[in-house]
C-alpha cells in the first residue's frame, strides 16, 4: 500500500523547511470534485528550488488534508494528476504565491471528463485566503460556506425557523465568508436565491459534533441530478474540520411520522398514500397504522391519498401540503367521509396533524396516551375514569387531539360521556398493563359511528389504540361485568317472567327456581333491568325495574325475591332484585367449594345456618333479602340445619352433599326459598334450600334430613344421678349409645351455661361452676333433642 497522504505531506514540509527562506502560510486542501475520473488523485507541488515534489498521494473525493505549513513569498505550482501519473502531464495546475502568515482553504471542484456531465463545469482549485483554524470568539463555531456543486444554481442558506438568510446568493465556486455562530445544533435549508424553492434541508449539529471553538468549511458537493451526471454522487453538504480526513456529511433533516387510517367510509376502506408523488403506503387499511418512519423535514411535502386501486398520485382524492420541522415527531390521522352520500353528518375527509408526538413515555413506568376524536357523528365528549373524579380528557371535539395523558401503567376502566357529563356514551377497559405498554406512547382514536344505521351500516363506534410499531389498531374492549340471575320469587304470579336489559329481551320465560349462566353485561354505563310477566311483548309490560351501573371486571349475583300479587301472601314482602357485587364463578382455593348464602324466603325469620355436629354457626343472623357472604368450605358432604337466630328452634335439617355433587373448586349460591307456611301464602312452594350452579339451569334442592336422637341412644332409659348433684358431680347414663351426642345445659332464663359432647354410655359432668338451682339439660342430634331437668345444690 502507498504511504498515506499525511505522511507524504510531512515529508514535503520537512523539505521546505530546509530549502525555503523561512516564510510559511497555513494551507488546507479539500477534494470536492464529484467527477468519477477524479475520484482519487495525486497532488504535486513545484517550486524553482525543489522541482516537482509529491504533496498528496491518493487524495480521495470528499476528504481534506489537515492544515499544514507551506512555503510563502515564492511562486508555487500545484499540479493534479491521476494516481501514479507524471507531474509533467497534469490534468490541472495552478500557480500562486502565498502570503506569509496567512491561512488558505483550497477546494478542488468541477469536471475532468470530456463527456457524461451536464453542465460540465471545468475542474479547478478555488482559493480562499482568509481561512481560520479556530473560532474567532470563544463558544462559537465559525463556518465557511463554499458552493462546489456543478449543477446547483445560485442559492441561499437559511435557518428552517425563518429570518434573513445565513448565506445570501452564493454561486458555484464562490465562498460566502465565515458565519460566526454560537455553537448549537441548527436546522437549515438550501433554497434558490429568490427563496421561492427549497432545494434541500439539513441538520447542522455543531454542538453534537463537539465543534465548540472550531472553524470548519462546509462545501456544497455532488449533483442535484445524478442522472445527468454519470449517476455520480448525490448533492449534499459536507464539513471539513481543521484535522482533515473524511468530510463529515450533514444529514438531511428528517422528522418521525406515524400515519393512522381512521376514515370509516367504506369508499376509503383501503387507500394508497403517496409522498411527493412517490408511493409511501400501499393498500393502507382502515384501523391500521404505519410504524414511525423518517420523513424529509424542512422542505415542502405533499401527502396524497388515493383509492387502493390507484396507479399514481394523479388518482388522489385528497392532498395535504406540509413542511415538517426537523427532529419533531408527528402523528397523522386520516378521518372523515369521502362518499358524496350515505353518511350523516358527512364530515369531509382530511388528515389531522399532531406535531408533538412521542414514541415512548416521557417518564419511566408510565404509558403516555394521546387521545384523538375521529368519530364523525359523535358529539364533543369527555373521557373519565369510571371510579369518578375530574375528566381525564375534557371537551374534545371531532378532529381534535386532547394532548398526552401521562398515566402510570395500569389497567383502567374509563367511559366516554357527553361534554356536560350527563350522559355516558360508552364505557371501556384500557388494559395498559395487560397489553405490556409500560414505557410506551400510544394514540387512542375514537373511531367509527355511534349510529351505523345513518352511516351506510359502517363500523360501530369504538376506541382503538395505535402503538409505535404500527399494524392493526388494538380495540379497547367495552367494559363488562359477569352476571348471574336467579329467579327466587315464589309468588305464583311470577312463576315465569321475562327479563329485559335496557329494553332488549335478555331472558325469555324465566322460571321460578332457575338461574341463568354467568353472562357478560355492559359495565360502566347506566343499565335498566326490567322484569315483566312471561307473556310480555316488550319491556313496556314490566312489573319491576332496577337501575344499576355495574363495575368493570366485577362479578354479580342477582336474586329476584318477593311478592308481586296484591293479595294472598302473608307477609307480602315486595318483589325486588337483590344484588351481590362480589360474586364468584369458582372457588378461591383449590379443593374448596365456596358457598354464598342468600335469605329469600318471605315468611322466614332471621336465621342461623349451623353444622348439625355443633360449633359456631356457619351463618349468623341472616335476614330476608340479605346475603351472608361466601363460606369457603373444604369440599365434603355436610349435614346442616336452619335455626332461629337465638338457636333455640331448629327450623329444618338438610344434607349439603358438596362432594357427592362434584362441586370441587366450584362456587355456588344457596338460597332460602319458598314459604315456611304455604297455607298463608296461596299454598305456594314450601320452604327449602336450593342451589344455583355456575352453569345455571334449574336450581338443585338440598334434601332434608330427619335424624332422631333415638337412633343413637335409648333415651327412655336415660338416667341422671345424683339429682340434685352431690359435691358438684352429675353422672349421665346413656344406654345403647352408638354415636356422639351434643349436651347443652341451660339456666331457667334459657342461657347456655355448659356445652359438651357425650361419647360414652356413662359420663361424669362437672357442675361446680353453676350456682345452686334448677337447670335444663338438652341432648341434641341433628334436628331432634331430648331434655331433662337437673338440680344443683
XYZ file of N, CA and C in Angstrom, residues 64-286:
669
model
N -10.176 15.760 3.154
C -9.418 17.015 3.290
C -8.087 16.700 3.949
N -7.096 17.475 3.592
C -5.825 17.413 4.324
C -5.975 18.178 5.630
N -5.090 17.948 6.579
C -5.068 18.856 7.730
C -4.454 20.190 7.312
N -4.515 21.171 8.187
C -3.770 22.395 7.936
C -2.280 22.101 8.093
N -1.484 22.566 7.100
C -0.024 22.356 7.133
C 0.667 23.665 6.782
N 1.971 23.736 7.106
C 2.799 24.870 6.685
C 3.204 24.676 5.240
N 3.077 25.731 4.454
C 3.506 25.711 3.049
C 4.377 26.952 2.798
N 5.341 26.845 1.798
C 6.248 27.983 1.547
C 5.475 29.221 1.079
N 5.859 30.361 1.623
C 5.231 31.635 1.268
C 6.287 32.561 0.675
N 5.795 33.511 -0.090
C 6.696 34.533 -0.642
C 7.376 34.120 -1.921
N 7.184 32.873 -2.393
C 7.754 32.428 -3.664
C 6.641 31.787 -4.473
N 6.733 31.835 -5.793
C 5.715 31.182 -6.612
C 5.746 29.674 -6.390
N 4.581 29.060 -6.236
C 4.458 27.610 -6.176
C 3.402 27.191 -7.183
N 3.601 25.997 -7.729
C 2.626 25.449 -8.678
C 2.087 24.146 -8.099
N 0.757 24.043 -7.990
C 0.094 22.811 -7.589
C -0.355 22.083 -8.844
N 0.026 20.804 -8.947
C -0.306 20.005 -10.118
C -1.140 18.807 -9.664
N -2.252 18.554 -10.353
C -3.133 17.440 -10.054
C -2.985 16.415 -11.165
N -2.701 15.143 -10.773
C -2.555 14.071 -11.756
C -3.435 12.896 -11.358
N -3.604 12.020 -12.327
C -4.225 10.739 -11.987
C -3.289 9.995 -11.045
N -3.803 9.031 -10.265
C -2.923 8.281 -9.355
C -1.755 7.656 -10.118
N -0.532 7.963 -9.658
C 0.660 7.438 -10.307
C 1.047 8.176 -11.567
N 0.295 9.244 -11.933
C 0.592 9.992 -13.145
C 1.827 10.867 -12.999
N 2.304 11.361 -14.115
C 3.513 12.191 -14.124
C 3.147 13.651 -13.940
N 3.887 14.343 -13.056
C 3.611 15.777 -12.893
C 3.918 16.591 -14.153
N 4.605 15.971 -15.100
C 4.894 16.700 -16.345
C 3.663 16.783 -17.239
N 2.664 15.910 -16.967
C 1.434 15.945 -17.767
C 0.237 15.979 -16.818
N 0.099 17.041 -16.050
C -1.002 17.104 -15.080
C -2.344 17.313 -15.785
N -3.426 16.904 -15.097
C -4.757 17.194 -15.625
C -5.173 18.612 -15.248
N -4.477 19.182 -14.291
C -4.777 20.559 -13.884
C -3.585 21.073 -13.101
N -3.291 22.369 -13.274
C -2.264 23.004 -12.443
C -2.636 24.454 -12.204
N -2.152 24.978 -11.076
C -2.388 26.374 -10.720
C -1.143 26.894 -10.047
N -0.732 28.122 -10.444
C 0.462 28.748 -9.866
C 0.017 29.945 -9.034
N 0.559 30.026 -7.801
C 0.185 31.111 -6.907
C 1.348 31.405 -5.986
N 1.282 32.559 -5.344
C 2.269 32.912 -4.331
C 1.513 33.179 -3.038
N 1.806 32.396 -1.994
C 1.129 32.524 -0.714
C 1.757 33.630 0.099
N 0.944 34.294 0.887
C 1.439 35.372 1.743
C 1.844 34.790 3.089
N 2.975 35.200 3.556
C 3.485 34.696 4.840
C 2.504 35.040 5.957
N 2.224 34.010 6.793
C 1.351 34.216 7.944
C -0.133 34.094 7.637
N -0.500 33.955 6.374
C -1.911 33.827 6.012
C -2.342 32.357 6.091
N -3.676 32.175 6.106
C -4.257 30.835 6.170
C -5.158 30.668 4.955
N -4.956 29.537 4.259
C -5.652 29.319 2.989
C -6.498 28.040 3.048
N -7.697 28.138 2.408
C -8.539 26.982 2.147
C -8.548 26.784 0.637
N -8.119 25.606 0.178
C -8.091 25.284 -1.250
C -9.092 24.162 -1.498
N -10.066 24.425 -2.401
C -11.104 23.431 -2.687
C -11.068 23.096 -4.171
N -10.916 21.787 -4.455
C -10.937 21.311 -5.835
C -12.370 20.952 -6.212
N -12.897 21.624 -7.259
C -14.246 21.382 -7.757
C -14.184 21.066 -9.239
N -15.342 20.682 -9.791
C -15.511 20.656 -11.234
C -15.243 19.316 -11.877
N -15.268 19.334 -13.218
C -15.301 18.135 -14.050
C -14.025 18.026 -14.867
N -13.443 16.807 -14.855
C -12.261 16.492 -15.653
C -12.673 15.888 -16.996
N -13.711 15.049 -16.952
C -14.121 14.285 -18.136
C -14.617 15.200 -19.240
N -14.515 14.705 -20.441
C -14.954 15.485 -21.601
C -16.425 15.245 -21.925
N -17.027 14.219 -21.325
C -18.442 13.954 -21.590
C -19.050 13.271 -20.364
N -20.385 13.201 -20.361
C -21.079 12.494 -19.293
C -21.552 13.372 -18.154
N -21.304 14.674 -18.223
C -21.676 15.581 -17.137
C -22.337 16.826 -17.724
N -23.409 17.266 -17.081
C -24.165 18.411 -17.572
C -24.658 19.211 -16.378
N -24.208 20.472 -16.255
C -23.195 21.151 -17.081
C -21.789 20.675 -16.705
N -20.885 20.718 -17.671
C -19.512 20.247 -17.453
C -18.640 21.402 -17.019
N -18.886 21.865 -15.767
C -18.055 22.945 -15.228
C -16.603 22.442 -15.132
N -15.634 23.217 -15.665
C -14.255 22.714 -15.722
C -13.648 22.567 -14.334
N -12.774 21.566 -14.216
C -12.073 21.317 -12.962
C -11.228 22.533 -12.591
N -11.200 22.857 -11.282
C -10.363 23.970 -10.830
C -10.180 23.919 -9.325
N -9.184 24.641 -8.863
C -8.948 24.770 -7.421
C -9.304 26.196 -7.025
N -10.293 26.289 -6.092
C -10.743 27.591 -5.614
C -9.970 27.915 -4.328
N -9.520 29.151 -4.230
C -8.634 29.534 -3.128
C -9.327 30.593 -2.269
N -9.396 30.300 -0.978
C -9.909 31.276 -0.002
C -8.751 31.651 0.901
N -8.394 32.974 0.907
C -7.137 33.402 1.529
C -7.317 34.012 2.916
N -8.544 33.819 3.521
C -8.750 34.330 4.886
C -9.274 33.216 5.789
N -8.663 32.037 5.586
C -9.094 30.869 6.335
C -8.813 30.971 7.827
N -9.485 30.093 8.577
C -9.325 30.039 10.037
C -9.175 28.585 10.467
N -8.398 28.399 11.539
C -8.271 27.072 12.148
C -9.038 26.968 13.460
N -9.527 28.096 13.941
C -10.307 28.106 15.194
C -11.295 29.261 15.131
N -12.324 29.187 15.969
C -13.322 30.251 16.014
C -12.679 31.536 16.510
N -13.167 32.637 15.996
C -12.630 33.938 16.395
C -13.132 34.369 17.771
N -14.235 33.759 18.216
C -14.804 34.078 19.530
C -15.050 32.775 20.286
N -14.595 32.733 21.530
C -14.782 31.521 22.337
C -16.268 31.205 22.480
N -16.610 29.902 22.357
C -18.005 29.465 22.453
C -18.711 29.430 21.125
N -18.048 29.914 20.083
C -18.628 29.904 18.742
C -18.066 28.766 17.911
N -18.730 28.536 16.762
C -18.167 27.748 15.671
C -18.230 28.624 14.435
N -17.048 28.846 13.806
C -17.005 29.649 12.583
C -17.133 28.721 11.386
N -18.074 29.043 10.483
C -18.408 28.159 9.372
C -18.200 28.908 8.063
N -17.258 28.410 7.249
C -17.032 28.927 5.907
C -17.835 28.083 4.931
N -18.675 28.739 4.125
C -19.550 28.030 3.191
C -19.007 28.204 1.781
N -18.890 27.064 1.071
C -18.391 27.072 -0.303
C -19.361 26.316 -1.198
N -19.699 26.914 -2.332
C -20.599 26.298 -3.314
C -19.730 25.556 -4.325
N -19.788 24.213 -4.266
C -18.965 23.413 -5.164
C -19.752 22.370 -5.922
N -21.051 22.600 -6.087
C -21.905 21.647 -6.793
C -22.152 22.164 -8.195
N -21.671 21.411 -9.188
C -21.626 21.925 -10.558
C -22.986 22.197 -11.165
N -24.027 21.421 -10.761
C -25.336 21.602 -11.406
C -26.349 22.297 -10.501
N -25.869 22.890 -9.398
C -26.778 23.611 -8.492
C -26.768 25.091 -8.843
N -27.926 25.762 -8.756
C -27.996 27.187 -9.082
C -27.407 28.029 -7.960
N -27.454 29.323 -8.142
C -27.138 30.252 -7.059
C -28.157 30.025 -5.942
N -27.666 29.945 -4.714
C -28.554 29.547 -3.613
C -28.370 30.449 -2.404
N -29.365 30.357 -1.509
C -29.265 30.908 -0.160
C -29.190 29.742 0.821
N -28.609 30.003 1.972
C -28.664 29.062 3.103
C -29.412 29.759 4.225
N -30.480 29.075 4.736
C -31.391 29.702 5.694
C -31.585 28.807 6.923
N -31.905 29.456 8.027
C -32.417 28.683 9.149
C -33.831 28.226 8.806
N -34.157 26.965 9.125
C -35.511 26.486 8.855
C -36.559 27.250 9.664
N -36.133 27.803 10.781
C -37.066 28.563 11.619
C -37.375 29.937 11.054
N -36.718 30.325 9.968
C -37.025 31.597 9.319
C -36.020 32.681 9.634
N -36.298 33.882 9.115
C -35.402 35.013 9.291
C -34.575 35.251 8.047
N -33.673 36.227 8.122
C -32.811 36.560 6.991
C -31.898 35.383 6.666
N -31.499 35.232 5.385
C -30.607 34.129 5.020
C -29.303 34.184 5.808
N -28.784 33.008 6.178
C -27.430 32.935 6.745
C -26.409 33.249 5.657
N -26.683 32.697 4.468
C -25.836 32.940 3.295
C -26.748 33.394 2.176
N -26.396 34.517 1.549
C -27.260 35.112 0.531
C -26.591 35.076 -0.833
N -27.225 34.394 -1.788
C -26.797 34.399 -3.186
C -25.355 33.931 -3.365
N -25.072 32.678 -2.999
C -23.743 32.118 -3.241
C -23.830 31.238 -4.489
N -22.907 31.449 -5.421
C -22.924 30.754 -6.710
C -21.777 29.752 -6.776
N -21.833 28.877 -7.784
C -20.812 27.855 -7.963
C -19.412 28.465 -7.952
N -18.514 27.857 -7.221
C -17.090 28.191 -6.976
C -16.904 29.278 -5.919
N -18.001 29.926 -5.479
C -17.835 31.019 -4.524
C -17.737 30.523 -3.079
N -16.984 31.333 -2.272
C -17.002 31.218 -0.815
C -17.890 32.327 -0.272
N -18.685 32.016 0.726
C -19.627 33.009 1.255
C -19.065 33.753 2.458
N -17.856 33.424 2.883
C -17.304 34.052 4.072
C -17.778 33.327 5.328
N -17.101 33.599 6.429
C -17.385 32.857 7.660
C -18.663 33.344 8.341
N -19.477 32.358 8.800
C -20.573 32.610 9.737
C -20.040 32.351 11.140
N -20.176 33.321 12.017
C -19.698 33.170 13.401
C -20.907 32.837 14.272
N -21.081 31.548 14.486
C -22.313 31.042 15.100
C -22.067 30.547 16.524
N -22.929 30.929 17.468
C -22.868 30.255 18.770
C -22.993 28.744 18.553
N -22.132 27.989 19.194
C -22.145 26.533 18.968
C -23.456 25.938 19.474
N -24.223 25.368 18.542
C -25.523 24.793 18.840
C -25.840 23.819 17.717
N -26.965 23.135 17.826
C -27.444 22.286 16.741
C -28.485 23.072 15.959
N -28.260 23.214 14.654
C -29.111 24.030 13.802
C -29.822 23.173 12.764
N -30.988 23.656 12.335
C -31.703 23.076 11.204
C -31.722 24.135 10.113
N -31.167 23.802 8.951
C -31.007 24.777 7.876
C -31.606 24.232 6.586
N -31.772 25.133 5.615
C -32.133 24.655 4.287
C -31.371 25.431 3.235
N -31.306 24.814 2.049
C -30.696 25.436 0.880
C -31.828 25.767 -0.074
N -31.961 27.042 -0.404
C -33.062 27.466 -1.280
C -32.513 28.184 -2.497
N -33.349 28.311 -3.503
C -32.983 29.158 -4.631
C -32.775 30.589 -4.138
N -32.061 31.374 -4.915
C -31.659 32.710 -4.464
C -32.848 33.594 -4.151
N -33.976 33.362 -4.832
C -35.155 34.182 -4.553
C -35.966 33.627 -3.368
N -35.524 32.505 -2.804
C -36.201 31.913 -1.650
C -37.463 31.161 -1.992
N -37.822 31.088 -3.270
C -39.095 30.508 -3.666
C -39.095 28.989 -3.572
N -37.951 28.375 -3.792
C -37.869 26.905 -3.806
C -36.803 26.437 -2.837
N -37.200 25.540 -1.957
C -36.228 24.930 -1.052
C -35.646 23.710 -1.753
N -34.335 23.710 -1.931
C -33.668 22.628 -2.654
C -33.495 21.418 -1.754
N -32.926 21.649 -0.581
C -32.683 20.585 0.388
C -32.705 21.202 1.781
N -32.885 20.337 2.782
C -32.823 20.788 4.175
C -31.900 19.852 4.948
N -31.166 20.429 5.892
C -30.132 19.669 6.598
C -30.116 20.021 8.074
N -29.584 19.084 8.845
C -29.237 19.357 10.235
C -27.755 19.693 10.294
N -27.434 20.752 11.043
C -26.044 21.159 11.252
C -25.759 21.057 12.750
N -25.432 19.850 13.230
C -25.337 19.608 14.679
C -23.977 20.012 15.243
N -23.705 21.314 15.243
C -22.386 21.789 15.651
C -22.057 21.391 17.090
N -23.054 21.477 17.962
C -22.805 21.111 19.362
C -22.626 19.607 19.503
N -23.498 18.840 18.862
C -23.415 17.381 18.955
C -22.085 16.871 18.419
N -21.553 17.526 17.388
C -20.272 17.125 16.810
C -19.077 17.628 17.611
N -19.331 18.373 18.696
C -18.242 18.844 19.550
C -17.368 19.903 18.887
N -17.995 20.841 18.139
C -17.239 21.825 17.357
C -17.129 23.183 18.044
N -17.316 23.211 19.348
C -17.127 24.462 20.084
C -15.702 24.975 19.867
N -15.587 26.282 19.555
C -14.304 26.972 19.335
C -13.602 26.550 18.049
N -14.279 25.766 17.184
C -13.669 25.311 15.931
C -14.047 26.224 14.780
N -13.238 26.132 13.703
C -13.587 26.733 12.413
C -13.632 25.600 11.402
N -14.712 25.514 10.635
C -14.892 24.434 9.660
C -15.265 25.028 8.311
N -15.109 24.197 7.286
C -15.551 24.577 5.945
C -16.647 23.620 5.518
N -17.801 24.174 5.125
C -18.915 23.361 4.635
C -19.028 23.582 3.139
N -18.936 22.474 2.390
C -18.997 22.574 0.937
C -20.283 21.951 0.425
N -20.900 22.622 -0.572
C -21.982 22.002 -1.343
C -21.317 21.072 -2.338
N -21.697 19.785 -2.305
C -20.940 18.752 -3.004
C -21.888 17.831 -3.747
N -21.432 17.301 -4.884
C -22.220 16.331 -5.625
C -23.230 16.985 -6.542
N -24.148 16.170 -7.051
C -25.050 16.586 -8.126
C -26.502 16.597 -7.650
N -27.221 17.669 -7.983
C -28.665 17.687 -7.748
C -29.360 16.650 -8.616
N -28.841 16.440 -9.842
C -29.442 15.474 -10.753
C -28.374 14.475 -11.190
N -28.136 13.451 -10.365
C -27.108 12.464 -10.733
C -27.364 11.824 -12.095
N -28.646 11.698 -12.499
C -28.948 11.025 -13.767
C -28.352 11.764 -14.955
N -28.084 13.070 -14.816
C -27.474 13.865 -15.886
C -25.970 13.970 -15.714
N -25.458 13.282 -14.687
C -24.036 13.406 -14.374
C -23.427 12.043 -14.041
N -23.595 11.113 -15.019
C -22.992 9.777 -14.935
C -23.364 9.052 -13.646
N -24.581 9.360 -13.130
C -25.051 8.748 -11.870
C -24.029 8.921 -10.751
N -23.458 10.103 -10.721
C -22.453 10.406 -9.707
C -23.062 10.664 -8.346
N -22.230 11.068 -7.385
C -22.649 11.278 -6.006
C -23.740 12.333 -5.918
N -24.749 12.060 -5.082
C -25.863 12.993 -4.929
C -25.427 14.222 -4.140
N -26.180 15.281 -4.355
C -25.938 16.556 -3.678
C -25.982 16.379 -2.165
N -25.100 17.112 -1.490
C -25.128 17.141 -0.038
C -24.228 18.242 0.485
N -24.343 18.495 1.762
C -23.451 19.427 2.442
C -22.473 18.625 3.288
N -21.169 18.934 3.146
C -20.129 18.184 3.830
C -19.174 19.156 4.519
N -18.748 18.784 5.718
C -17.909 19.663 6.525
C -16.494 19.116 6.621
N -15.519 20.020 6.409
C -14.103 19.700 6.622
C -13.670 20.350 7.928
N -13.086 19.554 8.814
C -12.576 20.094 10.077
C -11.087 20.397 9.928
N -10.513 21.181 10.811
C -9.080 21.510 10.699
C -8.182 20.283 10.707
N -8.622 19.174 11.312
C -7.792 17.977 11.375
C -7.778 17.205 10.072
N -8.660 17.551 9.126
C -8.713 16.859 7.859
C -9.348 15.494 7.988
N -9.125 14.631 6.971
C -9.731 13.309 6.918
C -11.041 13.336 6.148
N -11.822 12.284 6.310
C -13.106 12.224 5.603
C -13.973 13.410 5.985
N -14.603 14.011 4.957
C -15.551 15.072 5.241
C -16.746 14.494 6.013
N -17.340 15.342 6.845
C -18.473 14.929 7.676
C -19.763 15.332 6.965
N -20.586 14.339 6.624
C -21.841 14.632 5.931
C -22.842 15.242 6.901
N -23.414 16.374 6.508
C -24.562 16.902 7.257
C -25.784 16.115 6.813
N -26.491 15.532 7.783
C -27.629 14.688 7.450
C -28.807 15.538 6.976
N -29.492 15.001 5.956
C -30.711 15.690 5.534
C -31.696 15.698 6.699
N -32.348 16.818 6.900
C -33.288 16.964 8.008
C -34.424 15.961 7.860
N -34.803 15.401 8.983
C -35.919 14.451 8.964
C -36.766 14.624 10.209
N -37.974 14.151 10.104
C -38.902 14.095 11.236
C -39.437 12.677 11.303
N -39.945 12.311 12.468
C -40.553 10.993 12.638
C -42.060 11.124 12.453
N -42.626 10.197 11.709
C -44.042 10.299 11.334
C -44.712 8.938 11.464
N -45.895 8.943 12.081
C -46.789 7.774 12.051
C -48.108 8.206 11.429
N -48.626 7.376 10.539
C -49.899 7.652 9.869
C -50.923 6.618 10.334
N -52.111 7.099 10.714
C -53.191 6.235 11.204
C -54.400 6.415 10.290
N -54.920 5.298 9.779
C -56.094 5.341 8.892
C -57.331 5.153 9.766
N -58.122 6.230 9.914
C -59.296 6.199 10.781
C -60.559 6.675 10.063
N -60.527 6.671 8.734
C -61.737 7.034 7.981
C -62.618 5.804 7.843
N -63.823 5.884 8.432
C -64.733 4.739 8.445
C -65.606 4.653 7.198
N -65.383 5.530 6.236
C -66.130 5.483 4.978
C -65.737 4.217 4.214
N -66.722 3.425 3.799
C -66.427 2.194 3.072
C -65.642 2.468 1.798
N -65.848 3.663 1.207
C -65.133 4.006 -0.023
C -63.644 4.213 0.231
N -63.252 4.378 1.498
C -61.846 4.563 1.850
C -61.334 3.400 2.691
N -61.975 2.245 2.548
C -61.595 1.093 3.366
C -60.134 0.719 3.164
N -59.641 0.910 1.950
C -58.230 0.690 1.654
C -57.769 1.815 0.737
N -56.664 2.466 1.105
C -56.180 3.599 0.320
C -54.679 3.440 0.064
N -54.208 4.179 -0.917
C -52.772 4.298 -1.171
C -52.333 5.687 -0.724
N -51.172 5.758 -0.081
C -50.645 7.031 0.399
C -49.346 7.327 -0.352
N -49.294 8.534 -0.914
C -48.118 8.970 -1.672
C -47.448 10.119 -0.934
N -46.127 10.192 -1.061
C -45.355 11.314 -0.532
C -44.593 11.922 -1.684
N -44.939 13.182 -2.011
C -44.325 13.859 -3.165
C -44.373 12.963 -4.406
N -45.554 12.408 -4.639
C -45.849 11.593 -5.823
C -45.247 10.192 -5.787
N -44.464 9.847 -4.763
C -43.892 8.504 -4.657
C -44.747 7.687 -3.686
N -45.056 6.441 -4.044
C -45.900 5.593 -3.211
C -45.226 5.349 -1.867
N -45.916 5.727 -0.797
C -45.391 5.560 0.560
C -46.003 4.344 1.246
N -47.340 4.211 1.194
C -48.027 3.075 1.822
C -49.038 2.524 0.820
N -48.904 1.255 0.489
C -49.789 0.613 -0.484
C -50.902 -0.125 0.253
N -52.132 0.026 -0.247
C -53.284 -0.701 0.327
C -53.357 -0.517 1.840
N -53.441 0.713 2.256
C -53.454 1.083 3.681
C -54.886 0.913 4.189
N -55.103 -0.029 5.114
C -56.452 -0.422 5.516
C -56.957 0.416 6.681
N -58.289 0.585 6.718
C -58.971 1.236 7.841
C -58.590 0.540 9.142
